[in-house]
PDB file of C-alpha atoms in Angstrom:
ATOM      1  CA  UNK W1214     -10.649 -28.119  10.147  1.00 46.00           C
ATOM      2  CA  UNK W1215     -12.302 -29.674  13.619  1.00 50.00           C
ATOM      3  CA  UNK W1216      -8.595 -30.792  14.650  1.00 64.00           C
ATOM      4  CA  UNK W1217      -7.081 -28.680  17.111  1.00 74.00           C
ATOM      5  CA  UNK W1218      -4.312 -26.674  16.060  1.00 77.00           C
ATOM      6  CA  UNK W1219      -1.568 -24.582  18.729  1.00 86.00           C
ATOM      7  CA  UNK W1220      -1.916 -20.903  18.366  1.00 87.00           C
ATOM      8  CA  UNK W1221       2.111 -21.072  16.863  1.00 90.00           C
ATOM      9  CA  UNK W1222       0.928 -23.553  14.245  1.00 90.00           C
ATOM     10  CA  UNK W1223      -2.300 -21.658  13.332  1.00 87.00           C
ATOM     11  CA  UNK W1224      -0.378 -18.386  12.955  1.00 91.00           C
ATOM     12  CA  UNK W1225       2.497 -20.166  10.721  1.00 92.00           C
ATOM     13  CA  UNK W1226      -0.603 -21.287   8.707  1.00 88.00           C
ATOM     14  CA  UNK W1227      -1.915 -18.000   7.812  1.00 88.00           C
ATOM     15  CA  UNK W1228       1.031 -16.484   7.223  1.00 90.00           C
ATOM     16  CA  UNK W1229       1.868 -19.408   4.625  1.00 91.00           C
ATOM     17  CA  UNK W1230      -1.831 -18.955   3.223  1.00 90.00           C
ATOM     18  CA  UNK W1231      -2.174 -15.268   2.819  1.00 90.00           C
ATOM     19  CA  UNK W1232       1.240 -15.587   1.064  1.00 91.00           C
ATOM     20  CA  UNK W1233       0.913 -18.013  -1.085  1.00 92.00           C
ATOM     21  CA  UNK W1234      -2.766 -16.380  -1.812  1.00 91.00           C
ATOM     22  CA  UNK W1235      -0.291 -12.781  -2.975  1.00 89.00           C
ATOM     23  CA  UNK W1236       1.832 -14.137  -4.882  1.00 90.00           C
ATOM     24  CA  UNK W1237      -1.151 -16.193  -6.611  1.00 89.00           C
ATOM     25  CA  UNK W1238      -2.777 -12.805  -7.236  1.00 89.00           C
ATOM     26  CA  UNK W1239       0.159 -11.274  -8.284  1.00 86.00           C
ATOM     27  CA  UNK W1240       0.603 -13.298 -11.528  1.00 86.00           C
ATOM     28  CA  UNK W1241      -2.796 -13.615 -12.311  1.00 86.00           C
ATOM     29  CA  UNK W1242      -4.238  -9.769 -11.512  1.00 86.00           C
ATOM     30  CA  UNK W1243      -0.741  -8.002 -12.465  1.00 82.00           C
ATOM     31  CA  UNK W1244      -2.387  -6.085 -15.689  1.00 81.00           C
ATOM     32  CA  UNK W1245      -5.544  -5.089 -13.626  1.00 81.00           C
ATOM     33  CA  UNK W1246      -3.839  -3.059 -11.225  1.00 81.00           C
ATOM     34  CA  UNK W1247      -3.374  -5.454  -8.108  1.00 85.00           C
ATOM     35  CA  UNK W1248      -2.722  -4.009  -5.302  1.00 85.00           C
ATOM     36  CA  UNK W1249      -3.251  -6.081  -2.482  1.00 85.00           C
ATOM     37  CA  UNK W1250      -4.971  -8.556  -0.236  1.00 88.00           C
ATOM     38  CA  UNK W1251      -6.766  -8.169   3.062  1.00 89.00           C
ATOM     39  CA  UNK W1252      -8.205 -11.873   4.955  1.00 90.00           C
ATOM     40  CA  UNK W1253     -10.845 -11.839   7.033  1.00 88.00           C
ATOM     41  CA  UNK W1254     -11.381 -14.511   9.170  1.00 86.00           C
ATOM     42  CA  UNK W1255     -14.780 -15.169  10.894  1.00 82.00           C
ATOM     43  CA  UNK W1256     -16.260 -18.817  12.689  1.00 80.00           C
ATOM     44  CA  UNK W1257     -18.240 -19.578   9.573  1.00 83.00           C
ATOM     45  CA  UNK W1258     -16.149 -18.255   6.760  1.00 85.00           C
ATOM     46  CA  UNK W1259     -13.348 -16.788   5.361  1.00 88.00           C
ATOM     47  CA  UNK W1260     -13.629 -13.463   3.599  1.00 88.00           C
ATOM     48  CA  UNK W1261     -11.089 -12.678   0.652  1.00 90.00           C
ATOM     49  CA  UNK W1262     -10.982  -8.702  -0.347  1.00 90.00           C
ATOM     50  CA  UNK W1263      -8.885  -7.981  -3.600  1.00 89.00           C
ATOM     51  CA  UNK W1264      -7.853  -4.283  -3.394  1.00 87.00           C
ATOM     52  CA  UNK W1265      -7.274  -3.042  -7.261  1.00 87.00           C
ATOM     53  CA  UNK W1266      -7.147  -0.257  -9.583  1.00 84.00           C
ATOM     54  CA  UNK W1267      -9.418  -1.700 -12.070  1.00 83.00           C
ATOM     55  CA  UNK W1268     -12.070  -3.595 -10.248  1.00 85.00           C
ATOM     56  CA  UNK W1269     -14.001  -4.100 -13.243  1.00 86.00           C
ATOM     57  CA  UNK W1270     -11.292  -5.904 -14.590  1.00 85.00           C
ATOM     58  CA  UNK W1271     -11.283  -8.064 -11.708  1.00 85.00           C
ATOM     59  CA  UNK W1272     -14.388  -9.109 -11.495  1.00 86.00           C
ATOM     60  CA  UNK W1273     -14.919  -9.807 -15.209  1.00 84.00           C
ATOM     61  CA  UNK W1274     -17.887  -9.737 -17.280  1.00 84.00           C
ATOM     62  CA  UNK W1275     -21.292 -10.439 -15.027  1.00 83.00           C
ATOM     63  CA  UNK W1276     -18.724 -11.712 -12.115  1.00 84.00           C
ATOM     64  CA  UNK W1277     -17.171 -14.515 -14.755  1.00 87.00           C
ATOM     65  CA  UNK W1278     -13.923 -13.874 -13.864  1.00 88.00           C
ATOM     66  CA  UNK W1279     -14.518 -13.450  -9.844  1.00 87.00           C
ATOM     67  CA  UNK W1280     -15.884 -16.967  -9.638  1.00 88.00           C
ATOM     68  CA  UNK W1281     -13.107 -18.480 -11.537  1.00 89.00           C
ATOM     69  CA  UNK W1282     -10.615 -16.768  -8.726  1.00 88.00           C
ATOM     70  CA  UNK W1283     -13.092 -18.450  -6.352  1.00 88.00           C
ATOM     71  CA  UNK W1284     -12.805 -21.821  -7.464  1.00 89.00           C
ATOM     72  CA  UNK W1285      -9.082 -22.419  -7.637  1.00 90.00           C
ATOM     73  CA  UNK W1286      -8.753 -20.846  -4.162  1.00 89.00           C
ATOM     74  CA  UNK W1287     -11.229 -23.784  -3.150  1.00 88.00           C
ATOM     75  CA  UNK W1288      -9.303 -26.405  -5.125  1.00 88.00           C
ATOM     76  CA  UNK W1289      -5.974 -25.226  -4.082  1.00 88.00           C
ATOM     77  CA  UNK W1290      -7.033 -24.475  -0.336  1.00 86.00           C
ATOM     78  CA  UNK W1291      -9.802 -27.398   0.474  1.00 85.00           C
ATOM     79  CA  UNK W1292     -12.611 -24.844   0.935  1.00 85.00           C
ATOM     80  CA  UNK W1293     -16.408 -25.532   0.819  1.00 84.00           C
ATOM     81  CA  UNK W1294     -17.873 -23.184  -1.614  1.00 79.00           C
ATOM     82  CA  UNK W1295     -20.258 -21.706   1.419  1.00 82.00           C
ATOM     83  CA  UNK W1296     -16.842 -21.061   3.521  1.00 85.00           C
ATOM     84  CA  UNK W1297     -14.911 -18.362   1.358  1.00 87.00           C
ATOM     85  CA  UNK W1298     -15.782 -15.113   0.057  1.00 86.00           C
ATOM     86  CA  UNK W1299     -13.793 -12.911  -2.898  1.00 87.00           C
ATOM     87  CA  UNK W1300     -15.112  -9.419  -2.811  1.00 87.00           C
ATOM     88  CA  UNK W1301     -13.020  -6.094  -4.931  1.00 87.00           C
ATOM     89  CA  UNK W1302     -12.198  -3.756  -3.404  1.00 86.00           C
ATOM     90  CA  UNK W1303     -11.211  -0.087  -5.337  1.00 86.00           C
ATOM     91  CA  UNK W1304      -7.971   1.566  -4.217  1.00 84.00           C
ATOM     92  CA  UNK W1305      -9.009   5.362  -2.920  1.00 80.00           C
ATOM     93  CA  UNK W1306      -5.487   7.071  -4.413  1.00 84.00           C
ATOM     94  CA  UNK W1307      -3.617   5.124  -7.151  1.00 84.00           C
ATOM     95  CA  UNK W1308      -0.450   7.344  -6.404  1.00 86.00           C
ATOM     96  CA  UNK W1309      -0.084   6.454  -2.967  1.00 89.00           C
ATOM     97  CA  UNK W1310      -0.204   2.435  -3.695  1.00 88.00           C
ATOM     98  CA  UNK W1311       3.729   1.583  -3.743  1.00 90.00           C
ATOM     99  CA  UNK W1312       2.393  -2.153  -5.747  1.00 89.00           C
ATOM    100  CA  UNK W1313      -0.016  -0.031  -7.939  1.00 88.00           C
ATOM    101  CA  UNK W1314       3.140   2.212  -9.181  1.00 91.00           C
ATOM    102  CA  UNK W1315       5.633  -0.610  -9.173  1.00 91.00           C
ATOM    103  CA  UNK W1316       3.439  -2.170 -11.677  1.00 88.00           C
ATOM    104  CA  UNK W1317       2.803   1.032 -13.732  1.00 89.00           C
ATOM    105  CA  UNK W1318       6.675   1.273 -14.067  1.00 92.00           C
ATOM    106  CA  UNK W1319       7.226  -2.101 -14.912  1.00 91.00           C
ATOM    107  CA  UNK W1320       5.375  -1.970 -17.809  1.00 90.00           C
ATOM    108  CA  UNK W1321       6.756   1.462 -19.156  1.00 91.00           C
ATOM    109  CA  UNK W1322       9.834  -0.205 -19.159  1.00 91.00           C
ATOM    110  CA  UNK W1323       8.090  -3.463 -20.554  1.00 90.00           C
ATOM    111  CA  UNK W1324       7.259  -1.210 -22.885  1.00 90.00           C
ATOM    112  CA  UNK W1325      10.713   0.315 -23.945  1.00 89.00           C
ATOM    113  CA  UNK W1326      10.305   4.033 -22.373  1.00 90.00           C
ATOM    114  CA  UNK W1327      13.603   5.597 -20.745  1.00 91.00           C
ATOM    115  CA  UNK W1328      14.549   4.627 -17.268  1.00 91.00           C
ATOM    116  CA  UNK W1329      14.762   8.288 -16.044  1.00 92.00           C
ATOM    117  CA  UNK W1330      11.816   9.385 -17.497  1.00 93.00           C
ATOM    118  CA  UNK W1331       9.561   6.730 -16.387  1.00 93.00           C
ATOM    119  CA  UNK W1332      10.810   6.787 -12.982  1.00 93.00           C
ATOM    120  CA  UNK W1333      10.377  10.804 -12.969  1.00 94.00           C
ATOM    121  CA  UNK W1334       7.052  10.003 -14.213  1.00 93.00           C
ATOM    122  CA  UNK W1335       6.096   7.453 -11.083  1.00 92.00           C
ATOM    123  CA  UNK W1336       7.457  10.154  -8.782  1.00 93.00           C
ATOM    124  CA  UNK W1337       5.640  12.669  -9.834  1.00 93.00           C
ATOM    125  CA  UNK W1338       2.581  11.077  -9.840  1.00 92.00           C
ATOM    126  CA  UNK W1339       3.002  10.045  -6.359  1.00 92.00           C
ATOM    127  CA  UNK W1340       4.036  13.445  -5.081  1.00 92.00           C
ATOM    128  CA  UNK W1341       0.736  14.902  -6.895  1.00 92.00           C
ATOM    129  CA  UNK W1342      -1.718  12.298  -5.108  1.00 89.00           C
ATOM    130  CA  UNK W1343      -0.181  14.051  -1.907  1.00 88.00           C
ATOM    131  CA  UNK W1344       2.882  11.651  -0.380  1.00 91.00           C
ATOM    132  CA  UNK W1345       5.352  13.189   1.531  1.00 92.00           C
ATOM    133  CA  UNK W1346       8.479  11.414  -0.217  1.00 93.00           C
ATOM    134  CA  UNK W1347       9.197   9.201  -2.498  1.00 94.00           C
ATOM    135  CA  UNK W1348      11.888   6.768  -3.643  1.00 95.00           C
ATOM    136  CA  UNK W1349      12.425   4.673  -6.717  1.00 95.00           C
ATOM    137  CA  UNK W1350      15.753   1.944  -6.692  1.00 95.00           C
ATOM    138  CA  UNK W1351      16.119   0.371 -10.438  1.00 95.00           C
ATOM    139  CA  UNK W1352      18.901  -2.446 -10.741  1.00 94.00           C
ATOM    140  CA  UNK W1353      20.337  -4.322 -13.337  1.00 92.00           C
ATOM    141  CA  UNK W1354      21.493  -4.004 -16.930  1.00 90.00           C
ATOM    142  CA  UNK W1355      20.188  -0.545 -17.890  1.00 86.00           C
ATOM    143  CA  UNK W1356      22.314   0.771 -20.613  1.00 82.00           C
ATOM    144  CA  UNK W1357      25.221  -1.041 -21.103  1.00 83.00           C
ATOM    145  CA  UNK W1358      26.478  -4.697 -20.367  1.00 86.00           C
ATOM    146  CA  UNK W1359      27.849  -3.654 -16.857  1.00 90.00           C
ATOM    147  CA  UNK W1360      25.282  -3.733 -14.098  1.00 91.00           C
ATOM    148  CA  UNK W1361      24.557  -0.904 -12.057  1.00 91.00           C
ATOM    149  CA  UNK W1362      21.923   0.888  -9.676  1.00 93.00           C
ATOM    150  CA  UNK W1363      20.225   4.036 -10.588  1.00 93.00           C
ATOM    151  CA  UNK W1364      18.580   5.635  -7.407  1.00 94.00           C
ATOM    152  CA  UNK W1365      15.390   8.777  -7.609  1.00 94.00           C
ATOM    153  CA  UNK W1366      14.538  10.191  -4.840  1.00 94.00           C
ATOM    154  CA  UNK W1367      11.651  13.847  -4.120  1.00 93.00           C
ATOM    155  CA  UNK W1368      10.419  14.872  -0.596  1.00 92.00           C
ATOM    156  CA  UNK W1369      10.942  13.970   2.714  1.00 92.00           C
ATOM    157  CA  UNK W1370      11.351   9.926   3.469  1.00 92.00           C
ATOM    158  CA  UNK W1371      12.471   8.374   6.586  1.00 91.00           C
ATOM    159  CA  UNK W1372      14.412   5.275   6.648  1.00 90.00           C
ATOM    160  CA  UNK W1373      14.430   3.451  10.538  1.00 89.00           C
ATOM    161  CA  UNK W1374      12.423   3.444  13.343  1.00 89.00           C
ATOM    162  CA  UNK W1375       8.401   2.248  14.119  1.00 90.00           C
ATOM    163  CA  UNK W1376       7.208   5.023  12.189  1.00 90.00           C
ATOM    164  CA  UNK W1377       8.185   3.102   9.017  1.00 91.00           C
ATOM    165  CA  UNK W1378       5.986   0.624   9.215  1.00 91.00           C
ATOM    166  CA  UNK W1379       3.071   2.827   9.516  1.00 90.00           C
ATOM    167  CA  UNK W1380       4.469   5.607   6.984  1.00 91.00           C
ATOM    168  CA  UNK W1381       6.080   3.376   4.482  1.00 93.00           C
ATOM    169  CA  UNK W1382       4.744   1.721   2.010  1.00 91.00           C
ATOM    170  CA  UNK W1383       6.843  -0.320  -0.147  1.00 92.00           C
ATOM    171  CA  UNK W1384       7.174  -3.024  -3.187  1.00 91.00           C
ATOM    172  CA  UNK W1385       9.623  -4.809  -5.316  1.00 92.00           C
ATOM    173  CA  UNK W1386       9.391  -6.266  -8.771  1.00 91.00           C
ATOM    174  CA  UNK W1387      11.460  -8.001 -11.409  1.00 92.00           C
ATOM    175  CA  UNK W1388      11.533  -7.143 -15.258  1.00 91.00           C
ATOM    176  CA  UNK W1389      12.470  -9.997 -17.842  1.00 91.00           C
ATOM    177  CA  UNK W1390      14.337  -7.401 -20.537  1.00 89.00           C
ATOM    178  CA  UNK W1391      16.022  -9.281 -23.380  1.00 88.00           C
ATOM    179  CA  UNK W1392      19.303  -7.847 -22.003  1.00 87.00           C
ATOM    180  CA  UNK W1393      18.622  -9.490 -18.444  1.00 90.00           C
ATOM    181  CA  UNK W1394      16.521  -8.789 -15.215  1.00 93.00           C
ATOM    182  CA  UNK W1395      15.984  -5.205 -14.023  1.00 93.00           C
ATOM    183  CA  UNK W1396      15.115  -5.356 -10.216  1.00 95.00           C
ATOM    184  CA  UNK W1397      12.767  -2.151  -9.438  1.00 94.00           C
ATOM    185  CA  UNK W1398      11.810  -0.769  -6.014  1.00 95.00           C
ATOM    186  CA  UNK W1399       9.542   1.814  -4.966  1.00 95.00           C
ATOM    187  CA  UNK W1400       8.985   3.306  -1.488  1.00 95.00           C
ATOM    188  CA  UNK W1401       5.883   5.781  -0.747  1.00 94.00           C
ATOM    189  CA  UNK W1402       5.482   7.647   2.428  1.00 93.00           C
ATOM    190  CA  UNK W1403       2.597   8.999   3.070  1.00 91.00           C
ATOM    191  CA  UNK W1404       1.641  12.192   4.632  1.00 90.00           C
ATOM    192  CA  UNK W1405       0.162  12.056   8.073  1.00 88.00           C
ATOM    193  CA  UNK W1406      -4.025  11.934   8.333  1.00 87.00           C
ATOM    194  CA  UNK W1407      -6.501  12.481  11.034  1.00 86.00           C
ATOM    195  CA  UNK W1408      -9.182  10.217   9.098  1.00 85.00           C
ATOM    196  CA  UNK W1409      -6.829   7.721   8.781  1.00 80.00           C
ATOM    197  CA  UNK W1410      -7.707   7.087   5.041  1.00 81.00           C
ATOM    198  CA  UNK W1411      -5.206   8.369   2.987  1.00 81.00           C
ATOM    199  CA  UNK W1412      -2.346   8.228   5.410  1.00 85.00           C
ATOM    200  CA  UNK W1413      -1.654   7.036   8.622  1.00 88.00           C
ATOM    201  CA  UNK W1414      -3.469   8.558  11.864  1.00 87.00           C
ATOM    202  CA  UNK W1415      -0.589   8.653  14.676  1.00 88.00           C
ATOM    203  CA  UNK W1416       1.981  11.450  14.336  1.00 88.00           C
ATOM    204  CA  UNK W1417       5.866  11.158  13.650  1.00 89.00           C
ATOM    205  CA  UNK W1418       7.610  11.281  17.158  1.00 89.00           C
ATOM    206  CA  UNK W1419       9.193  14.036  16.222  1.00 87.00           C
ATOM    207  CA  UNK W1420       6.875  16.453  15.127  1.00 84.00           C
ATOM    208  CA  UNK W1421       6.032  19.458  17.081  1.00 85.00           C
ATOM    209  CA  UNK W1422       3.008  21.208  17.063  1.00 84.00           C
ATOM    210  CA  UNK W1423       2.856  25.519  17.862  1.00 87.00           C
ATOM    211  CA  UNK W1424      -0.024  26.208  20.022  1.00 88.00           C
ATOM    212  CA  UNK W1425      -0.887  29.835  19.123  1.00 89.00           C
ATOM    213  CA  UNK W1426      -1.143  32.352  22.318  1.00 89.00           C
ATOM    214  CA  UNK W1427      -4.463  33.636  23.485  1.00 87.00           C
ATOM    215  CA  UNK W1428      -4.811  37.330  23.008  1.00 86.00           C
ATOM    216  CA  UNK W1429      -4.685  39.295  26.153  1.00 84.00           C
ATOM    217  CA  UNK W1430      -7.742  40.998  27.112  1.00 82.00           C
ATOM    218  CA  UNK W1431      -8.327  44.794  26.798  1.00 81.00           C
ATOM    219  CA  UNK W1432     -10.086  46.544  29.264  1.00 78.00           C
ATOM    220  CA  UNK W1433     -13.078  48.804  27.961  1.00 81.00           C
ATOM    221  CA  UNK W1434     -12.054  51.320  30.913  1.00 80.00           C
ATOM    222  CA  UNK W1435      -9.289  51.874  33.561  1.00 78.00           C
ATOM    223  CA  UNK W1436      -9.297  50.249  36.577  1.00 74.00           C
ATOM    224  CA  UNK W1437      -7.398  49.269  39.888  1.00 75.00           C
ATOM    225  CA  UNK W1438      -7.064  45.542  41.190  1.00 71.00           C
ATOM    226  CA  UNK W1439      -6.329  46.646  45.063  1.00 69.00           C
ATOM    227  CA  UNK W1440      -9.827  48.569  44.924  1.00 57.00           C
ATOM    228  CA  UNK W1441     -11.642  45.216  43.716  1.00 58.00           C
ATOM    229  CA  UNK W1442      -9.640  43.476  45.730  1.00 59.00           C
ATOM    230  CA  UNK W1443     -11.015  45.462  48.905  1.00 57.00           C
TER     231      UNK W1443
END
C-alpha cells in the first residue's frame, strides 16, 4: 500500500474493487434485500456500508454473519483487520430501490406467479412509495418456446439527458427458469426533493415554477398622488 500509485491507476483500482465487492454482495446478500454498496475511503481505513432491506438479516445473529463478510473481504482484498469497516445500512423507501424491486420480482417469478401480475405488482408498489414513473422490461421465454419482450410502463419517465443520472435509478437481473433465462429490468424515477432524501434535490431543466402575484393594495380612503406629490 506505501508504493506510489498514478491517480489513473488508483481510480481503475477502485472501480475494479467496488465492483468486484457488488457483485460479491450480490450473490451472497440477494435473499436479504441487497441493495447496494457505498466505500468510504479515509488515510487509516476503509469503510464498507451495506445498504439493505433486512439489516437484521445482514448482520446475523450477535453480528455472526457481519464478521464472516469481514473476513473474506480481508482474505480476498489483503486488508489488516484494523483497516476495513462493514457497517448496514437500512434502505429509507423499499419502493423506490430499483435493486430492492428487481429482486422482489425475481423471486415471484422464482416462485411461479404470472409475469403480468407480478410486474403490475412491482409497479404499483413503486408508484405508492411516491416515484414519478416507472418501467419494468422482462425478456426471454415467457410463455411459449419463441422468445419475446414484454414491456410495463405507469407515470412519467424520462429517457436521455443529465437528469437521468440523478432521476433514474435502474437494475438488471437474470432468472434461471427450467424453460431458459428470463432477463428482467426495472427503471425507477424518482420524484424531485428539497431534502434530498427520497429523491434527488436539483430540478428537471424543464420545469417551470408559477410565482403567484402580490395582491394590489386597497386604499382605506380616497386620495390624489399630484397633492402628495406637492
Amino acid at each position: 500500500m506505501s508504493r506510489q500509485m498514478s491517480k489513473k491507476r488508483l481510480f481503475v483500482a477502485d472501480g475494479v474493487f467496488k465492483a468486484e465487492l457488488n457483485e460479491f454482495l450480490t450473490r451472497e446478500l440477494a435473499e436479504d434485500g441487497y441493495a447496494g454498496v457505498e466505500v468510504r475511503k479515509t488515510t487509516n481505513r476503509t469503510e464498507i456500508i451495506i445498504l439493505a432491506t433486512q439489516t437484521q438479516e445482514v448482520v446475523g445473529d450477535k453480528g455472526r454473519r457481519i464478521r464472516e463478510l469481514s473476513g473474506v473481504i480481508q482474505k480476498r482484498f489483503g486488508f489488516k483487520p484494523e483497516q476495513v469497516e462493514i457497517f448496514a445500512e437500512r434502505v429509507a423507501k423499499r419502493g423506490l430501490c430499483a435493486i430492492a424491486q428487481c429482486e422482489s420480482l425475481r423471486y415471484k417469478l422464482l416462485g411461479g406467479l404470472a409475469v403480468r401480475r407480478a410486474c403490475n405488482g412491482v409497479m404499483r408498489q413503486a408508484m405508492e412509495n411516491g416515484a414519478k414513473g416507472c418501467e419494468v422490461i422482462v425478456s426471454g421465454k415467457l410463455r411459449a418456446q419463441r422468445a419475446k419482450s414484454m414491456k410495463f410502463m405507469d407515470g412519467f419517465m424520462i429517457s436521455s439527458g443529465n437528469p437521468t443520472r440523478d432521476y433514474i435509478d435502474s437494475a438488471i437481473r437474470h432468472v434461471l427458469l427450467k424453460q431458459g433465462v428470463l432477463g428482467i429490468k426495472v427503471k425507477i424515477m424518482r420524484d424531485f426533493d428539497p431534502t434530498g432524501r427520497d429523491g434527488p434535490s436539483k430540478t428537471l431543466p424543464d420545469a417551470i415554477s408559477f410565482i403567484e402575484p402580490k395582491e394590489p393594495e386597497v386604499p382605506l380612503k380616497p386620495y390624489s398622488r399630484s397633492a402628495e406629490n406637492k
